[in-house]
Short mmCIF file of N, CA and C in Angstrom, two decimals:
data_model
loop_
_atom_site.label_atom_id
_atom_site.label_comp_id
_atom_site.label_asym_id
_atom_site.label_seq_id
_atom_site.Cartn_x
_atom_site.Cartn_y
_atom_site.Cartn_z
N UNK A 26 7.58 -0.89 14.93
CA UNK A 26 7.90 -1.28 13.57
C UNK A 26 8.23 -0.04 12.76
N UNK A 27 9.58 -0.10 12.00
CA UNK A 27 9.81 0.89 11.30
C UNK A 27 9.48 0.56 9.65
N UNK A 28 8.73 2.22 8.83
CA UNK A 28 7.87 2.29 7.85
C UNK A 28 9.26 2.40 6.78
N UNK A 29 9.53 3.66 7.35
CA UNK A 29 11.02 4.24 6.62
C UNK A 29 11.65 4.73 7.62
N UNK A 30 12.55 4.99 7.32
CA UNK A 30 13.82 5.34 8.29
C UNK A 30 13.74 6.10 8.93
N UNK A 31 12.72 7.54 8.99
CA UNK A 31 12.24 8.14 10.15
C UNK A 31 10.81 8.05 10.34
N UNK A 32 10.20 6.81 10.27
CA UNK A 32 8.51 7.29 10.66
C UNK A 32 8.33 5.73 10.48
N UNK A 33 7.45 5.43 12.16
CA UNK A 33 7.13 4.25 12.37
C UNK A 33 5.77 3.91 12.35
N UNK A 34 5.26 2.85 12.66
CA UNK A 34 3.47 2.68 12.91
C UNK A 34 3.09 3.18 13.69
N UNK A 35 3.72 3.24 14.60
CA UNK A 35 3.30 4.03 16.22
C UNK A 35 2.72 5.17 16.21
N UNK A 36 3.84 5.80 15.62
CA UNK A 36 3.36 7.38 15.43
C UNK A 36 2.38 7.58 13.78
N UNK A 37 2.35 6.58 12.99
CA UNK A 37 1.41 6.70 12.15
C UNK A 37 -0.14 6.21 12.61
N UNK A 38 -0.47 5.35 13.34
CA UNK A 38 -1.56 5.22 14.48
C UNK A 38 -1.52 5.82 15.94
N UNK A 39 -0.88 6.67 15.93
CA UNK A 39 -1.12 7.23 17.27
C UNK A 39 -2.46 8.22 17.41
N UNK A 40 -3.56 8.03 18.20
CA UNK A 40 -4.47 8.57 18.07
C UNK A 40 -5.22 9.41 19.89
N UNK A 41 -4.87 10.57 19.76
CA UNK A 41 -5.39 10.90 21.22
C UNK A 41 -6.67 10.40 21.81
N UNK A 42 -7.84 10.82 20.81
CA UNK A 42 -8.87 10.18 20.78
C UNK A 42 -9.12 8.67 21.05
N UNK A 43 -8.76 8.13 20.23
CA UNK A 43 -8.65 6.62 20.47
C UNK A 43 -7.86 6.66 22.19
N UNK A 44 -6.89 6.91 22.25
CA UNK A 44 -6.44 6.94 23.87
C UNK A 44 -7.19 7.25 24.99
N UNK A 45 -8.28 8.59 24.84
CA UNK A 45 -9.07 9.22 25.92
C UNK A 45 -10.29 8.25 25.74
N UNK A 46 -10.61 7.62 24.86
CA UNK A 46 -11.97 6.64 25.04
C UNK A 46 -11.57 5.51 25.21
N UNK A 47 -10.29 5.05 25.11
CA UNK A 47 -10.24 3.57 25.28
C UNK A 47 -10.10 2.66 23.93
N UNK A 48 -10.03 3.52 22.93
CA UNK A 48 -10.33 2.44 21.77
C UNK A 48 -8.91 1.96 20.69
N UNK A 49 -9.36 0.84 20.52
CA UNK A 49 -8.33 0.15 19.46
C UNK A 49 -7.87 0.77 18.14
N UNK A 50 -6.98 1.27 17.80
CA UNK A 50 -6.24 1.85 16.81
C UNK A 50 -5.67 1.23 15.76
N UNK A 51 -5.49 -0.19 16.08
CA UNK A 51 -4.34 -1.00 15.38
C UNK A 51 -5.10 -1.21 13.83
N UNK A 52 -4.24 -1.21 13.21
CA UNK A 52 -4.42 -1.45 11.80
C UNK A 52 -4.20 -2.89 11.51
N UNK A 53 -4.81 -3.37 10.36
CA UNK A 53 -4.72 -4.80 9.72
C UNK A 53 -3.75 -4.52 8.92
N UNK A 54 -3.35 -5.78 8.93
CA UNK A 54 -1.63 -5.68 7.54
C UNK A 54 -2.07 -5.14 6.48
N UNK A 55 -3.07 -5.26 5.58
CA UNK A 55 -2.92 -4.37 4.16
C UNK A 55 -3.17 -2.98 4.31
N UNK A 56 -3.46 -2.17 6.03
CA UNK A 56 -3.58 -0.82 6.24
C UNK A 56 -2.06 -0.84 6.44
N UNK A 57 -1.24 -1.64 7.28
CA UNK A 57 -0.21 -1.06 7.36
C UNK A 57 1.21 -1.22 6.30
N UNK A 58 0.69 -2.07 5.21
CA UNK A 58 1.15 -2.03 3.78
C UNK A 58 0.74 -0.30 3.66
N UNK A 59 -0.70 0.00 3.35
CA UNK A 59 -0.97 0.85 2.43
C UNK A 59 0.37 2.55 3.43
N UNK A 60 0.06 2.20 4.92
CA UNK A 60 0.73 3.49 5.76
C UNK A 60 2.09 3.59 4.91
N UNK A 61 2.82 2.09 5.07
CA UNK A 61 4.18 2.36 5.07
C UNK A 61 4.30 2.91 3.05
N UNK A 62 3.73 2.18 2.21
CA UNK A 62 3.62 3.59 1.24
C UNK A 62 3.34 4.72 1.14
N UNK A 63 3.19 4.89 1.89
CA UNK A 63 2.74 6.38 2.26
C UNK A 63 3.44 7.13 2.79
N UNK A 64 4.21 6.48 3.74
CA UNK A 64 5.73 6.74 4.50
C UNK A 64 6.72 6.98 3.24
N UNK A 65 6.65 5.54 2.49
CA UNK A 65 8.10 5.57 1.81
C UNK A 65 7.77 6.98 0.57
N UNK A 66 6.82 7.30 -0.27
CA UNK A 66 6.17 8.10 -1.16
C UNK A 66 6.33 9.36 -1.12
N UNK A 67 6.01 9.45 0.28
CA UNK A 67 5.58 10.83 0.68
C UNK A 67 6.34 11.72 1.68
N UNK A 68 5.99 11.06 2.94
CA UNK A 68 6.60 11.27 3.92
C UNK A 68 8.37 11.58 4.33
N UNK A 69 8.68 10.65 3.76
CA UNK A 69 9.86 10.17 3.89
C UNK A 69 10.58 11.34 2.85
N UNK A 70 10.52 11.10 1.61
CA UNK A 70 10.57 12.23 0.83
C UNK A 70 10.55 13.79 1.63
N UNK A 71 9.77 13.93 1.86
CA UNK A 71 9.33 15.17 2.75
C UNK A 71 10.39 15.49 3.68
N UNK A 72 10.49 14.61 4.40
CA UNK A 72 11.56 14.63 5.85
C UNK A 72 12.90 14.66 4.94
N UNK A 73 13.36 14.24 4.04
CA UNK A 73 14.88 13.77 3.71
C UNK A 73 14.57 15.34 2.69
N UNK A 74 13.78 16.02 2.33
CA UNK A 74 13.61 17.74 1.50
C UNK A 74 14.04 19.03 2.62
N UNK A 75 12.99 18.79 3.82
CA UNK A 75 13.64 19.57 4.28
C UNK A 75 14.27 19.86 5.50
N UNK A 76 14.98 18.12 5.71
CA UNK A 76 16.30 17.97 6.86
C UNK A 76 15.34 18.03 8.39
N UNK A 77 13.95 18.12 8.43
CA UNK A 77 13.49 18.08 9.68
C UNK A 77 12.61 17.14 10.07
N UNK A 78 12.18 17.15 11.25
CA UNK A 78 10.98 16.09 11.75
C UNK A 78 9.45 16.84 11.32
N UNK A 79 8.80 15.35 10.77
CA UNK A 79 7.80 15.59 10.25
C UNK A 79 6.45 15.47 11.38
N UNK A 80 5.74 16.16 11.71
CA UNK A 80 4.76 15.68 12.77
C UNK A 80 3.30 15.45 12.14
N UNK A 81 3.15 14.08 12.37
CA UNK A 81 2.00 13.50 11.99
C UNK A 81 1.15 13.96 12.85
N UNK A 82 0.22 14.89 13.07
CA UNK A 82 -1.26 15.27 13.39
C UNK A 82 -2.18 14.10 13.67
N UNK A 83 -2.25 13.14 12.42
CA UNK A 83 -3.41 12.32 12.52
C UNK A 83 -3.05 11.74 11.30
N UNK A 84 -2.45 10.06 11.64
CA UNK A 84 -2.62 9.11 10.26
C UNK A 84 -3.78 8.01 10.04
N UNK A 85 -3.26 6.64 10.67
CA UNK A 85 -4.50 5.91 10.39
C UNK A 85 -5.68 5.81 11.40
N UNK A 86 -6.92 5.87 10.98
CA UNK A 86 -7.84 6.14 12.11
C UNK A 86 -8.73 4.26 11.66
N UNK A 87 -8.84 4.16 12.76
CA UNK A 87 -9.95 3.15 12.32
C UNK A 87 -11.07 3.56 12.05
N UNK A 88 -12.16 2.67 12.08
CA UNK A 88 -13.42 3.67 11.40
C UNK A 88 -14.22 4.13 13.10
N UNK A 89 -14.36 3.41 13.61
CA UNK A 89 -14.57 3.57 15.37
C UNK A 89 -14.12 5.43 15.10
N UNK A 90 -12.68 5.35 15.49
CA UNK A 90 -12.03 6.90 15.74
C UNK A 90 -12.54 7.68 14.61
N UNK A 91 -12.34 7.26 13.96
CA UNK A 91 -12.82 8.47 12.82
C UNK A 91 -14.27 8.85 12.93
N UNK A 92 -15.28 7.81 13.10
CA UNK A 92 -17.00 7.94 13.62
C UNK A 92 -16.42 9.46 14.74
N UNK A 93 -16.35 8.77 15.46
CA UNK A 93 -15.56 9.34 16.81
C UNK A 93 -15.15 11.19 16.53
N UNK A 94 -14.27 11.06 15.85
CA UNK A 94 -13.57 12.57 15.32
C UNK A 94 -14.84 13.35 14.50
N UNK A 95 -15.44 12.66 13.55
CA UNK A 95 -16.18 13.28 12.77
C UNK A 95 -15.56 13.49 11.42
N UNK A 96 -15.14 12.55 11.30
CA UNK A 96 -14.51 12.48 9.75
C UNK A 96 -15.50 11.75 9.05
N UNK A 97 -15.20 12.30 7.66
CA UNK A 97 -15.77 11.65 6.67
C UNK A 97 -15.65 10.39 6.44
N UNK A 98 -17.01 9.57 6.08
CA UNK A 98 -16.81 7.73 6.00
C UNK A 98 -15.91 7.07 4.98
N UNK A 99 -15.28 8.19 4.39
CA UNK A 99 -14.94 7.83 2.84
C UNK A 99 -13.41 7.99 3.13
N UNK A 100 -12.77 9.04 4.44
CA UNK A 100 -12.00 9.01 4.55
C UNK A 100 -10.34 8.11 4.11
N UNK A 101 -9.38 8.94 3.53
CA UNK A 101 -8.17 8.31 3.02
C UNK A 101 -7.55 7.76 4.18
N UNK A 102 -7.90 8.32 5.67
CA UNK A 102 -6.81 8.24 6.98
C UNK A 102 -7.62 6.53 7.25
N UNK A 103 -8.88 5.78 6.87
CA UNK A 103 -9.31 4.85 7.35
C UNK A 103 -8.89 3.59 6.23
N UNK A 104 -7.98 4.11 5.37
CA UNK A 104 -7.81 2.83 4.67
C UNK A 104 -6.15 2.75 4.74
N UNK A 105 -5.85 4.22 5.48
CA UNK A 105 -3.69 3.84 5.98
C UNK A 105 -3.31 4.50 4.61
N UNK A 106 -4.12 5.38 3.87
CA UNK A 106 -3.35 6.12 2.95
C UNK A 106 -3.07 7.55 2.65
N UNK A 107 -3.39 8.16 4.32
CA UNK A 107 -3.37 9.70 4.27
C UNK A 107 -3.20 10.03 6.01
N UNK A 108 -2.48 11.06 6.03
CA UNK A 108 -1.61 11.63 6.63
C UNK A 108 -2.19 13.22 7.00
N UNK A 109 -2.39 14.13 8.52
CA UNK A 109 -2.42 15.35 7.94
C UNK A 109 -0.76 15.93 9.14
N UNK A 110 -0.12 16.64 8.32
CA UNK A 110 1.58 16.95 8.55
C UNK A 110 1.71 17.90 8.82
N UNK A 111 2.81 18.54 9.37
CA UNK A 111 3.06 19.47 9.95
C UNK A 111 4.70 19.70 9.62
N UNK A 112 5.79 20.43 9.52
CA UNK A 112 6.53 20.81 10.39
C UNK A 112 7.58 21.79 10.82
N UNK A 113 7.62 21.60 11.92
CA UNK A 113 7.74 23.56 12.53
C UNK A 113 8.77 23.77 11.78
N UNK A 114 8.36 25.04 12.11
CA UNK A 114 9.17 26.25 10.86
C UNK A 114 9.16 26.45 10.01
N UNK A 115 8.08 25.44 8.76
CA UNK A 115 8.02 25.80 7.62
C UNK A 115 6.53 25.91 7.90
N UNK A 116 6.51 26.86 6.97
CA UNK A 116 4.98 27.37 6.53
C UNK A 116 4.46 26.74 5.56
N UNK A 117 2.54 25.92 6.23
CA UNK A 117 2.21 24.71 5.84
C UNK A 117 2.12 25.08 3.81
N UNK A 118 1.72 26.28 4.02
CA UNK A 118 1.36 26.74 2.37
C UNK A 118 3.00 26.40 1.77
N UNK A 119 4.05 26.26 2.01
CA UNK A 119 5.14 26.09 1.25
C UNK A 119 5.38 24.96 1.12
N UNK A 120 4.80 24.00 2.47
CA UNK A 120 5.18 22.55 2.41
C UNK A 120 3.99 21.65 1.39
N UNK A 121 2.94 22.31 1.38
CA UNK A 121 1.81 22.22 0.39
C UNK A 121 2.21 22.13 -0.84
N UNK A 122 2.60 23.23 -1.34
CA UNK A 122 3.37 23.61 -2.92
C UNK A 122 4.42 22.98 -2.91
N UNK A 123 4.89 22.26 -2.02
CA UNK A 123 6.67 21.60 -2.25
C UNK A 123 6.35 20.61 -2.73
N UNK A 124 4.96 19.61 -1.98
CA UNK A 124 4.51 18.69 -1.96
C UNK A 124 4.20 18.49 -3.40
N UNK A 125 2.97 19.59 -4.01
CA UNK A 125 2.06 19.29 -5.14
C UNK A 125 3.57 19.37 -6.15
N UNK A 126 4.31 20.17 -6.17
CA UNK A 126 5.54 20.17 -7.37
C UNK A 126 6.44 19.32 -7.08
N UNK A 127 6.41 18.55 -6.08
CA UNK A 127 7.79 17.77 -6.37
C UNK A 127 7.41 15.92 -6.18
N UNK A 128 5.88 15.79 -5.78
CA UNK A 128 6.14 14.29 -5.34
C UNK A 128 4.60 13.86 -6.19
N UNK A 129 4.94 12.14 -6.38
CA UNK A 129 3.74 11.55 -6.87
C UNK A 129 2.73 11.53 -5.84
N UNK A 130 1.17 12.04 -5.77
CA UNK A 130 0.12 11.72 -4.62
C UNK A 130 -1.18 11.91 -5.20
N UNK A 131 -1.54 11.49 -4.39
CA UNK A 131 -3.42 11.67 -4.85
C UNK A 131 -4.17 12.81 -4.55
N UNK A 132 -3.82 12.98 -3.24
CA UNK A 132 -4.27 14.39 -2.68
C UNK A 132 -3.90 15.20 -2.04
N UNK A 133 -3.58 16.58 -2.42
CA UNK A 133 -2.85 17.40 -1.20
C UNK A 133 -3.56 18.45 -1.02
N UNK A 134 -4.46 18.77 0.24
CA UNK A 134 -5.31 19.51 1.01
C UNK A 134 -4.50 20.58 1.81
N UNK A 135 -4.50 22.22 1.43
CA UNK A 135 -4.02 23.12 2.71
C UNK A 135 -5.31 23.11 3.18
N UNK A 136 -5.26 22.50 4.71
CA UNK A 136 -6.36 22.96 5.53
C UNK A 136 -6.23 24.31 6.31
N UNK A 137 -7.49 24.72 6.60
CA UNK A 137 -7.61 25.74 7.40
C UNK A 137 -6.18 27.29 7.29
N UNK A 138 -5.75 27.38 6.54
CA UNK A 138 -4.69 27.74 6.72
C UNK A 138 -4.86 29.64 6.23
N UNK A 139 -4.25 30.05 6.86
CA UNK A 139 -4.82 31.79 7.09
C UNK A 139 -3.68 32.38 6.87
N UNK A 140 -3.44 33.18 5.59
CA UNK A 140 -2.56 33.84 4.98
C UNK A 140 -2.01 35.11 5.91
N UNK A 141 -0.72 35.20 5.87
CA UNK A 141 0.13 35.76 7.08
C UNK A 141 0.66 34.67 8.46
N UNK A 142 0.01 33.97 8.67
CA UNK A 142 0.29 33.27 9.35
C UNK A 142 0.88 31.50 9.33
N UNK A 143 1.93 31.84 9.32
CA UNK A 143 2.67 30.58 8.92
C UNK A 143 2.34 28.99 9.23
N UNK A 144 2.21 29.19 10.22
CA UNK A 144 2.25 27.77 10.83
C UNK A 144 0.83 27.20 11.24
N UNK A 145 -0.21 28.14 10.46
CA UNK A 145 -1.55 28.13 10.93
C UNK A 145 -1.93 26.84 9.84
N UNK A 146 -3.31 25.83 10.24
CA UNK A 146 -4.06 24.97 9.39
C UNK A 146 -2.85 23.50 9.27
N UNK A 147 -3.11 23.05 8.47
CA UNK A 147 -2.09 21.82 8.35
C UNK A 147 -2.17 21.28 6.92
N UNK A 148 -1.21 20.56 6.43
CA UNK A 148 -1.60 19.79 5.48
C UNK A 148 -1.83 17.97 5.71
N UNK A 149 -3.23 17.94 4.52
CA UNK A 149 -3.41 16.68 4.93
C UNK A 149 -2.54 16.07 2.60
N UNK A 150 -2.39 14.80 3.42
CA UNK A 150 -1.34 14.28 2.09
C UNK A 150 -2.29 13.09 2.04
N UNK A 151 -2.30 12.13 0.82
CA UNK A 151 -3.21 10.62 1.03
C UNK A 151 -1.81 10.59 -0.72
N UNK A 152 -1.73 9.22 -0.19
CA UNK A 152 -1.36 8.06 -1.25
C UNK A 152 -2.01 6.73 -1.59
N UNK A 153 -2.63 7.05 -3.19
CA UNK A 153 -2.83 5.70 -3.66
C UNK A 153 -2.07 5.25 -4.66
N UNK A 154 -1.46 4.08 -4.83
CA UNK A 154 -0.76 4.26 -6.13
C UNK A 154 -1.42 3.71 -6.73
N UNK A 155 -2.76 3.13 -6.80
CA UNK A 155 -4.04 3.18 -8.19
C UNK A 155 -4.94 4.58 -8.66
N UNK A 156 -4.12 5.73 -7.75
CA UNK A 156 -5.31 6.83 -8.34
C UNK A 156 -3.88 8.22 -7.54
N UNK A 157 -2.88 8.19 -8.38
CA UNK A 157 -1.87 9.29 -8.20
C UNK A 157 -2.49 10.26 -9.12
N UNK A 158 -3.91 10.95 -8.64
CA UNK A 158 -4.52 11.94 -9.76
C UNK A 158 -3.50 13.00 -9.57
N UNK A 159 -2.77 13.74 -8.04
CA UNK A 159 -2.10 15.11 -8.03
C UNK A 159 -2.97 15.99 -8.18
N UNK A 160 -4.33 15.92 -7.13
CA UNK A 160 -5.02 16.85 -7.13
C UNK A 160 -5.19 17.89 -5.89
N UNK A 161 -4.72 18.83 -6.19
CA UNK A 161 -4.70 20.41 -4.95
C UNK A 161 -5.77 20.61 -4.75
N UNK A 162 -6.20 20.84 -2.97
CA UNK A 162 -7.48 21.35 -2.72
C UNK A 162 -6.83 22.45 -1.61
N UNK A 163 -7.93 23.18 -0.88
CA UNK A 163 -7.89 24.11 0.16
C UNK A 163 -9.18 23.77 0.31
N UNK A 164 -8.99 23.54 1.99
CA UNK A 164 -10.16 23.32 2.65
C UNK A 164 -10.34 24.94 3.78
N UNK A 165 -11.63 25.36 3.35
CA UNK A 165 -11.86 26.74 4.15
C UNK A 165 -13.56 26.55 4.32
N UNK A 166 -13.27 27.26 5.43
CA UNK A 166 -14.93 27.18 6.08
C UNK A 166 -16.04 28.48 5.85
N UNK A 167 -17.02 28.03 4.95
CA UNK A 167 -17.65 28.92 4.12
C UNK A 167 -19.06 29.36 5.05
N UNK A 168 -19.73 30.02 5.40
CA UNK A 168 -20.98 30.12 6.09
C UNK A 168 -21.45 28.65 6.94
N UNK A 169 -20.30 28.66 7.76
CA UNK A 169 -20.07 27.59 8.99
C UNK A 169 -20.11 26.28 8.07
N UNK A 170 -19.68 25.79 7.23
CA UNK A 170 -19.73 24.66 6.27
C UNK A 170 -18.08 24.52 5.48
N UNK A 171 -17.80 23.22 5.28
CA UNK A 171 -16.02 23.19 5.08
C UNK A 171 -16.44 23.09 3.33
N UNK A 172 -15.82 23.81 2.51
CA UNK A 172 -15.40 23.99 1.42
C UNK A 172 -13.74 23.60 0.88
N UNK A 173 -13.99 22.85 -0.34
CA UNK A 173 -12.40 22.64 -0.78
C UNK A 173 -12.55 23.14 -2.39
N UNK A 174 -12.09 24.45 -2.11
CA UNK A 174 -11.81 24.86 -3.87
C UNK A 174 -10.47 24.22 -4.21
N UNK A 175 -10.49 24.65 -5.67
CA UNK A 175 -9.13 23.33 -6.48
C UNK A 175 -8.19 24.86 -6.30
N UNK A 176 -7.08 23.63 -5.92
CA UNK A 176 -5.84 24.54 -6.07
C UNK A 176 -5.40 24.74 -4.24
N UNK A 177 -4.28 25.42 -4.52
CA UNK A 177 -3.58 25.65 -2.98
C UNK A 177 -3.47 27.21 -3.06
N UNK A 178 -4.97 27.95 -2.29
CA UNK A 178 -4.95 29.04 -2.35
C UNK A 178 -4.58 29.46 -0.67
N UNK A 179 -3.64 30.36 -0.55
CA UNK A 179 -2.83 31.08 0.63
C UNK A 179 -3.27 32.43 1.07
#
């Protein structure tokens, strides 16, 4: 099933995890309502900015996979409204700042991402369109513990 014109469910539930244990991935229709806004919002936007393929890391998780991964219960990826992206050749800190200045979203996270090094960490994106706060975080790991100060620091 296609979301937008380059990004389908497939690859928005594609989950390794879920694959190596055996487990069910599939989303219920109002998750895959909430994905494909998220596609059309964000994503899509993204891909048609800067002419390339976008690689989804990790979109919708059920709550199983996400238990599983070690994500948070509160998680945006378990309700089909967050995304973490990638794509090559641009450096995630630029696609971060392209993101926070040019599109409506709720949250845009540089993870892990280590200054000098381009293609290091990822960004994670979430769309709600009841809570488009446009709030920047950086997620960095503080005395073995994940920290998100405000802002997209590089």
């Amino acid at each position: 099933m296609n979301l937008t014109e380059n990004f389908t469910l497939s690859e928005m539930t594609k989950s390794e995890t879920a694959l190596r244990y055996d487990m069910d991935n599939s989303p219920p229709q109002e998750i895959t309502s909430n994905l494909q806004a998220l596609a059309v919002h964000v994503l899509q936007p993204v891909r048609d900015h800067y002419g390339k393929g976008v690689k989804v890391n990790s979109g919708y998780r059920s709550p199983d996979v996400n238990a599983k991964v070690g994500g948070s219960r509160t998680s945006d990826h378990c309700r089909g409204m967050a995304a973490d992206i990638e794509i090559p050749g641009v450096p995630n800190h630029e696609l971060a700042e392209w993101i926070r200045s040019n599109l409506l979203f709720t949250q845009v996270i540089l993870e892990f991402y280590t200054q000098g090094v381009p293609d290091s960490g990822w960004v994670h994106v979430s769309y709600d369109h009841e809570n488009l706060k446009k709030q920047a975080l950086t997620a960095v790991k503080q005395d073995g513990k994940t920290v998100y100060p405000q802002g997209l620091v590089a």
